[in-house]
mmCIF file of C-alpha atoms and ligand atoms in Angstrom:
data_model
loop_
_atom_site.group_PDB
_atom_site.id
_atom_site.type_symbol
_atom_site.label_atom_id
_atom_site.label_comp_id
_atom_site.label_asym_id
_atom_site.label_seq_id
_atom_site.Cartn_x
_atom_site.Cartn_y
_atom_site.Cartn_z
ATOM 1 C CA UNK A 1 71.808 107.591 77.632
ATOM 2 C CA UNK A 2 71.618 106.760 81.320
ATOM 3 C CA UNK A 3 72.306 108.749 84.474
ATOM 4 C CA UNK A 4 70.698 111.927 83.156
ATOM 5 C CA UNK A 5 70.204 113.144 86.688
ATOM 6 C CA UNK A 6 73.838 112.859 87.747
ATOM 7 C CA UNK A 7 75.318 115.846 89.553
ATOM 8 C CA UNK A 8 77.463 117.593 86.871
ATOM 9 C CA UNK A 9 79.361 120.863 87.255
ATOM 10 C CA UNK A 10 80.786 122.544 84.145
ATOM 11 C CA UNK A 11 83.512 125.197 84.218
ATOM 12 C CA UNK A 12 84.872 127.677 81.685
ATOM 13 C CA UNK A 13 88.476 126.574 82.183
ATOM 14 C CA UNK A 14 90.770 124.292 84.185
ATOM 15 C CA UNK A 15 91.750 126.944 86.738
ATOM 16 C CA UNK A 16 88.141 127.715 87.650
ATOM 17 C CA UNK A 17 87.403 124.021 87.851
ATOM 18 C CA UNK A 18 90.395 123.379 90.129
ATOM 19 C CA UNK A 19 89.433 126.195 92.525
ATOM 20 C CA UNK A 20 85.770 125.155 92.770
ATOM 21 C CA UNK A 21 86.667 121.485 93.091
ATOM 22 C CA UNK A 22 89.122 122.297 95.905
ATOM 23 C CA UNK A 23 86.421 124.297 97.745
ATOM 24 C CA UNK A 24 83.935 121.450 97.337
ATOM 25 C CA UNK A 25 86.470 118.837 98.502
ATOM 26 C CA UNK A 26 87.564 120.854 101.513
ATOM 27 C CA UNK A 27 83.909 121.197 102.577
ATOM 28 C CA UNK A 28 83.520 117.415 102.496
ATOM 29 C CA UNK A 29 86.707 116.964 104.537
ATOM 30 C CA UNK A 30 85.644 119.570 107.126
ATOM 31 C CA UNK A 31 82.222 117.957 107.525
ATOM 32 C CA UNK A 32 83.778 114.495 107.936
ATOM 33 C CA UNK A 33 86.108 115.847 110.641
ATOM 34 C CA UNK A 34 83.197 117.498 112.441
ATOM 35 C CA UNK A 35 81.067 114.350 112.245
ATOM 36 C CA UNK A 36 83.604 111.572 112.697
ATOM 37 C CA UNK A 37 86.763 113.280 113.944
ATOM 38 C CA UNK A 38 88.800 112.247 110.910
ATOM 39 C CA UNK A 39 88.623 112.189 107.118
ATOM 40 C CA UNK A 40 89.863 109.783 104.469
ATOM 41 C CA UNK A 41 90.524 111.159 100.988
ATOM 42 C CA UNK A 42 91.436 108.926 98.042
ATOM 43 C CA UNK A 43 92.956 110.677 95.028
ATOM 44 C CA UNK A 44 93.991 109.577 91.554
ATOM 45 C CA UNK A 45 97.277 110.268 89.863
ATOM 46 C CA UNK A 46 98.014 111.075 86.245
ATOM 47 C CA UNK A 47 98.332 114.607 84.902
ATOM 48 C CA UNK A 48 94.833 116.060 85.312
ATOM 49 C CA UNK A 49 94.697 116.555 89.109
ATOM 50 C CA UNK A 50 97.802 118.786 89.404
ATOM 51 C CA UNK A 51 95.951 122.141 89.542
ATOM 52 C CA UNK A 52 93.318 120.721 91.871
ATOM 53 C CA UNK A 53 96.041 119.370 94.216
ATOM 54 C CA UNK A 54 97.792 122.744 94.333
ATOM 55 C CA UNK A 55 94.537 124.540 95.125
ATOM 56 C CA UNK A 56 93.419 122.007 97.709
ATOM 57 C CA UNK A 57 96.772 122.189 99.516
ATOM 58 C CA UNK A 58 96.043 125.836 100.399
ATOM 59 C CA UNK A 59 92.574 125.284 101.902
ATOM 60 C CA UNK A 60 92.318 125.758 105.649
ATOM 61 C CA UNK A 61 91.045 122.814 107.640
ATOM 62 C CA UNK A 62 92.422 120.491 110.301
ATOM 63 C CA UNK A 63 94.669 118.580 107.932
ATOM 64 C CA UNK A 64 96.252 116.657 110.835
ATOM 65 C CA UNK A 65 92.981 114.689 110.907
ATOM 66 C CA UNK A 66 93.062 113.868 107.189
ATOM 67 C CA UNK A 67 94.582 110.735 105.665
ATOM 68 C CA UNK A 68 95.241 110.687 101.948
ATOM 69 C CA UNK A 69 95.777 107.588 99.867
ATOM 70 C CA UNK A 70 95.802 106.772 96.152
ATOM 71 C CA UNK A 71 93.209 105.034 93.980
ATOM 72 C CA UNK A 72 96.043 103.326 92.142
ATOM 73 C CA UNK A 73 99.792 103.326 91.778
ATOM 74 C CA UNK A 74 102.246 102.329 89.114
ATOM 75 C CA UNK A 75 105.046 100.001 90.215
ATOM 76 C CA UNK A 76 107.854 102.539 89.807
ATOM 77 C CA UNK A 77 110.427 104.019 92.224
ATOM 78 C CA UNK A 78 109.224 106.922 94.368
ATOM 79 C CA UNK A 79 111.359 109.424 92.466
ATOM 80 C CA UNK A 80 110.088 108.386 89.009
ATOM 81 C CA UNK A 81 108.174 111.078 87.089
ATOM 82 C CA UNK A 82 105.483 108.382 86.646
ATOM 83 C CA UNK A 83 105.041 107.924 90.409
ATOM 84 C CA UNK A 84 101.615 108.990 91.652
ATOM 85 C CA UNK A 85 102.979 109.170 95.220
ATOM 86 C CA UNK A 86 105.619 111.621 94.011
ATOM 87 C CA UNK A 87 102.908 113.811 92.470
ATOM 88 C CA UNK A 88 100.900 113.796 95.702
ATOM 89 C CA UNK A 89 103.957 114.634 97.814
ATOM 90 C CA UNK A 90 105.067 117.437 95.497
ATOM 91 C CA UNK A 91 101.710 119.093 94.838
ATOM 92 C CA UNK A 92 99.150 118.102 97.485
ATOM 93 C CA UNK A 93 101.118 117.484 100.702
ATOM 94 C CA UNK A 94 102.273 121.095 100.707
ATOM 95 C CA UNK A 95 101.182 124.362 102.343
ATOM 96 C CA UNK A 96 98.267 123.736 104.763
ATOM 97 C CA UNK A 97 97.959 120.110 103.640
ATOM 98 C CA UNK A 98 101.558 119.328 104.642
ATOM 99 C CA UNK A 99 100.052 118.208 107.976
ATOM 100 C CA UNK A 100 97.953 115.442 106.378
ATOM 101 C CA UNK A 101 98.970 111.802 106.743
ATOM 102 C CA UNK A 102 99.822 109.985 103.524
ATOM 103 C CA UNK A 103 99.346 106.250 102.987
ATOM 104 C CA UNK A 104 100.878 105.293 99.619
ATOM 105 C CA UNK A 105 100.215 101.875 98.096
ATOM 106 C CA UNK A 106 103.355 101.109 96.136
ATOM 107 C CA UNK A 107 106.858 100.369 97.364
ATOM 108 C CA UNK A 108 108.995 99.209 94.477
ATOM 109 C CA UNK A 109 111.840 98.256 96.844
ATOM 110 C CA UNK A 110 109.769 95.268 97.950
ATOM 111 C CA UNK A 111 108.979 92.141 95.964
ATOM 112 C CA UNK A 112 105.555 92.347 94.275
ATOM 113 C CA UNK A 113 104.129 89.933 96.897
ATOM 114 C CA UNK A 114 105.499 91.920 99.842
ATOM 115 C CA UNK A 115 104.379 95.176 98.259
ATOM 116 C CA UNK A 116 100.823 93.892 97.842
ATOM 117 C CA UNK A 117 100.661 92.526 101.406
ATOM 118 C CA UNK A 118 101.953 95.804 102.785
ATOM 119 C CA UNK A 119 99.490 97.892 100.733
ATOM 120 C CA UNK A 120 96.610 95.685 101.889
ATOM 121 C CA UNK A 121 97.644 96.008 105.540
ATOM 122 C CA UNK A 122 97.974 99.784 105.213
ATOM 123 C CA UNK A 123 94.545 100.124 103.607
ATOM 124 C CA UNK A 124 92.948 97.880 106.236
ATOM 125 C CA UNK A 125 94.194 100.278 108.933
ATOM 126 C CA UNK A 126 92.409 103.283 107.381
ATOM 127 C CA UNK A 127 88.971 104.547 108.448
ATOM 128 C CA UNK A 128 86.875 103.118 105.600
ATOM 129 C CA UNK A 129 84.560 103.929 103.917
ATOM 130 C CA UNK A 130 86.455 106.800 102.329
ATOM 131 C CA UNK A 131 84.814 110.200 102.657
ATOM 132 C CA UNK A 132 85.703 111.017 99.064
ATOM 133 C CA UNK A 133 87.299 109.153 96.147
ATOM 134 C CA UNK A 134 88.529 111.441 93.366
ATOM 135 C CA UNK A 135 88.674 109.568 90.071
ATOM 136 C CA UNK A 136 90.166 110.414 86.706
ATOM 137 C CA UNK A 137 89.472 108.685 83.419
ATOM 138 C CA UNK A 138 91.519 107.698 80.386
ATOM 139 C CA UNK A 139 90.287 108.045 76.808
ATOM 140 C CA UNK A 140 89.923 104.246 76.745
ATOM 141 C CA UNK A 141 87.379 104.495 79.570
ATOM 142 C CA UNK A 142 89.680 103.230 82.347
ATOM 143 C CA UNK A 143 89.518 104.644 85.836
ATOM 144 C CA UNK A 144 91.874 103.996 88.757
ATOM 145 C CA UNK A 145 93.847 101.073 87.219
ATOM 146 C CA UNK A 146 90.716 99.333 86.013
ATOM 147 C CA UNK A 147 91.837 99.036 82.389
ATOM 148 C CA UNK A 148 89.720 97.396 79.681
ATOM 149 C CA UNK A 149 91.172 93.953 78.937
ATOM 150 C CA UNK A 150 93.344 93.778 82.089
ATOM 151 C CA UNK A 151 93.673 90.363 83.706
ATOM 152 C CA UNK A 152 91.842 90.387 87.035
ATOM 153 C CA UNK A 153 89.609 93.322 86.021
ATOM 154 C CA UNK A 154 86.305 91.764 87.126
ATOM 155 C CA UNK A 155 87.679 90.994 90.575
ATOM 156 C CA UNK A 156 89.265 94.439 90.913
ATOM 157 C CA UNK A 157 85.962 96.194 90.095
ATOM 158 C CA UNK A 158 83.865 93.999 92.386
ATOM 159 C CA UNK A 159 82.184 96.020 95.190
ATOM 160 C CA UNK A 160 82.113 92.771 97.186
ATOM 161 C CA UNK A 161 85.811 91.966 96.547
ATOM 162 C CA UNK A 162 87.508 90.382 99.551
ATOM 163 C CA UNK A 163 90.656 92.411 98.935
ATOM 164 C CA UNK A 164 90.957 96.177 99.334
ATOM 165 C CA UNK A 165 93.929 96.362 96.943
ATOM 166 C CA UNK A 166 94.519 94.261 93.802
ATOM 167 C CA UNK A 167 97.530 93.834 91.520
ATOM 168 C CA UNK A 168 96.710 94.547 87.891
ATOM 169 C CA UNK A 169 98.705 94.550 84.658
ATOM 170 C CA UNK A 170 97.097 96.769 82.052
ATOM 171 C CA UNK A 171 97.572 95.376 78.522
ATOM 172 C CA UNK A 172 99.212 98.502 77.094
ATOM 173 C CA UNK A 173 100.582 100.412 80.093
ATOM 174 C CA UNK A 174 104.346 100.384 80.624
ATOM 175 C CA UNK A 175 104.396 98.926 84.154
ATOM 176 C CA UNK A 176 102.292 96.736 86.483
ATOM 177 C CA UNK A 177 100.114 98.527 89.020
ATOM 178 C CA UNK A 178 98.252 98.271 92.282
ATOM 179 C CA UNK A 179 94.677 99.447 92.354
ATOM 180 C CA UNK A 180 92.032 99.879 95.018
ATOM 181 C CA UNK A 181 89.164 97.486 94.412
ATOM 182 C CA UNK A 182 85.473 98.145 94.010
ATOM 183 C CA UNK A 183 85.108 97.441 97.708
ATOM 184 C CA UNK A 184 86.875 100.736 98.459
ATOM 185 C CA UNK A 185 86.042 102.840 95.395
ATOM 186 C CA UNK A 186 82.412 101.918 94.805
ATOM 187 C CA UNK A 187 81.553 101.922 98.505
ATOM 188 C CA UNK A 188 82.957 105.392 99.251
ATOM 189 C CA UNK A 189 80.622 107.916 100.880
ATOM 190 C CA UNK A 190 81.169 110.314 97.945
ATOM 191 C CA UNK A 191 82.950 110.052 94.586
ATOM 192 C CA UNK A 192 84.071 112.752 92.163
ATOM 193 C CA UNK A 193 85.160 112.433 88.561
ATOM 194 C CA UNK A 194 87.452 115.006 86.995
ATOM 195 C CA UNK A 195 87.148 115.380 83.206
ATOM 196 C CA UNK A 196 89.111 117.912 81.130
ATOM 197 C CA UNK A 197 89.050 118.462 77.393
ATOM 198 C CA UNK A 198 86.887 117.488 74.418
ATOM 199 C CA UNK A 199 88.409 114.026 73.967
ATOM 200 C CA UNK A 200 87.598 112.912 77.500
ATOM 201 C CA UNK A 201 84.143 114.502 77.338
ATOM 202 C CA UNK A 202 83.512 112.411 74.209
ATOM 203 C CA UNK A 203 84.722 109.309 76.083
ATOM 204 C CA UNK A 204 82.374 110.160 78.941
ATOM 205 C CA UNK A 205 79.436 110.504 76.532
ATOM 206 C CA UNK A 206 80.230 107.022 75.171
ATOM 207 C CA UNK A 207 80.537 105.623 78.689
ATOM 208 C CA UNK A 208 77.080 106.961 79.536
ATOM 209 C CA UNK A 209 75.578 104.862 76.758
ATOM 210 C CA UNK A 210 74.552 101.262 77.170
ATOM 211 C CA UNK A 211 77.371 98.746 76.871
ATOM 212 C CA UNK A 212 79.473 96.339 78.904
ATOM 213 C CA UNK A 213 81.258 97.679 81.993
ATOM 214 C CA UNK A 214 84.359 95.600 81.095
ATOM 215 C CA UNK A 215 84.756 97.597 77.861
ATOM 216 C CA UNK A 216 84.719 100.924 79.725
ATOM 217 C CA UNK A 217 85.341 100.374 83.457
ATOM 218 C CA UNK A 218 84.413 104.001 84.270
ATOM 219 C CA UNK A 219 80.864 102.669 83.820
ATOM 220 C CA UNK A 220 81.171 100.908 87.191
ATOM 221 C CA UNK A 221 81.099 104.144 89.258
ATOM 222 C CA UNK A 222 78.811 105.869 86.726
ATOM 223 C CA UNK A 223 76.243 103.120 87.195
ATOM 224 C CA UNK A 224 76.831 101.686 90.649
ATOM 225 C CA UNK A 225 77.553 104.902 92.545
ATOM 226 C CA UNK A 226 75.622 107.433 90.412
ATOM 227 C CA UNK A 227 73.767 108.954 93.377
ATOM 228 C CA UNK A 228 77.060 109.568 95.261
ATOM 229 C CA UNK A 229 79.075 110.726 92.240
ATOM 230 C CA UNK A 230 79.710 114.354 91.224
ATOM 231 C CA UNK A 231 81.286 115.270 87.900
ATOM 232 C CA UNK A 232 83.616 118.254 87.525
ATOM 233 C CA UNK A 233 84.218 118.978 83.862
ATOM 234 C CA UNK A 234 85.593 121.540 81.434
ATOM 235 C CA UNK A 235 85.849 121.524 77.673
ATOM 236 C CA UNK A 236 89.149 123.393 77.834
ATOM 237 C CA UNK A 237 92.239 121.229 77.930
HETATM 238 C C1 6PG B 301 96.800 106.731 86.926
HETATM 239 C C2 6PG B 301 95.377 107.018 87.304
HETATM 240 C C3 6PG B 301 94.406 106.963 86.193
HETATM 241 C C4 6PG B 301 94.188 108.379 85.710
HETATM 242 C C5 6PG B 301 93.758 108.394 84.271
HETATM 243 C C6 6PG B 301 93.757 109.795 83.703
HETATM 244 O O1 6PG B 301 97.624 106.672 87.786
HETATM 245 O O2 6PG B 301 97.075 106.550 85.733
HETATM 246 O O3 6PG B 301 94.988 107.091 88.565
HETATM 247 O O4 6PG B 301 93.214 106.315 86.414
HETATM 248 O O5 6PG B 301 93.261 109.035 86.523
HETATM 249 O O6 6PG B 301 94.669 107.614 83.535
HETATM 250 O O7 6PG B 301 95.079 110.231 83.645
HETATM 251 P P1 6PG B 301 95.495 111.672 83.123
HETATM 252 O O8 6PG B 301 94.982 112.631 84.138
HETATM 253 O O9 6PG B 301 96.991 111.639 83.076
HETATM 254 O O10 6PG B 301 94.859 111.828 81.790
#
């Protein structure tokens, strides 16, 4: 095993995790605003972050100084149940956090080339490095849209990538995606990984063993950003 000293926080259930994670995140955002006048938060989509988003949306801070973007997006219309932007709008950009600015990546009305150019321009206008990148993980060891076996994976994970956003087509996922590259994710000031349930905890244990990063891309942040990464985990699913 590697990374024994990583900062790991375990919770009895998903609700306790979501509340503590929201407190922790809002502290980071407040400190960034105090220090730099603004904060940049990168969140992941999927199903796991819903409770965390709802909790975070109620925390008091100067949300007008916070910009939120996504670690990755599926190329689907904004009103699709599979849209990560839709999830963020419906569950995070609410309550106190309704005043935050949102910079989505995807725009399925555009051609793939236009969509990519527009996402890259939008990201380039944000105050990088991000104050916090919140990652999830799949049971195949993917994170963001860094899927094992995806064409362009090595370039997408590269912390020295020229691009901030890369197109990626996961081998088994239903639609093509846009993902932030290693240049944004691995160079963030802080990273957090949200893990719920025994299956994902087992995946995490495998990822912490020796083995190629390409087989389990979550290994990239676990190895390359270990000292900036905090794990929030619960066995309960
Ligand atoms: C996405 C993600 C992705 C996600 C994991 C976990 O849009 O698919 O950003 O990396 O974090 O797939 O997804 P679940 O939370 O749905 O298990």
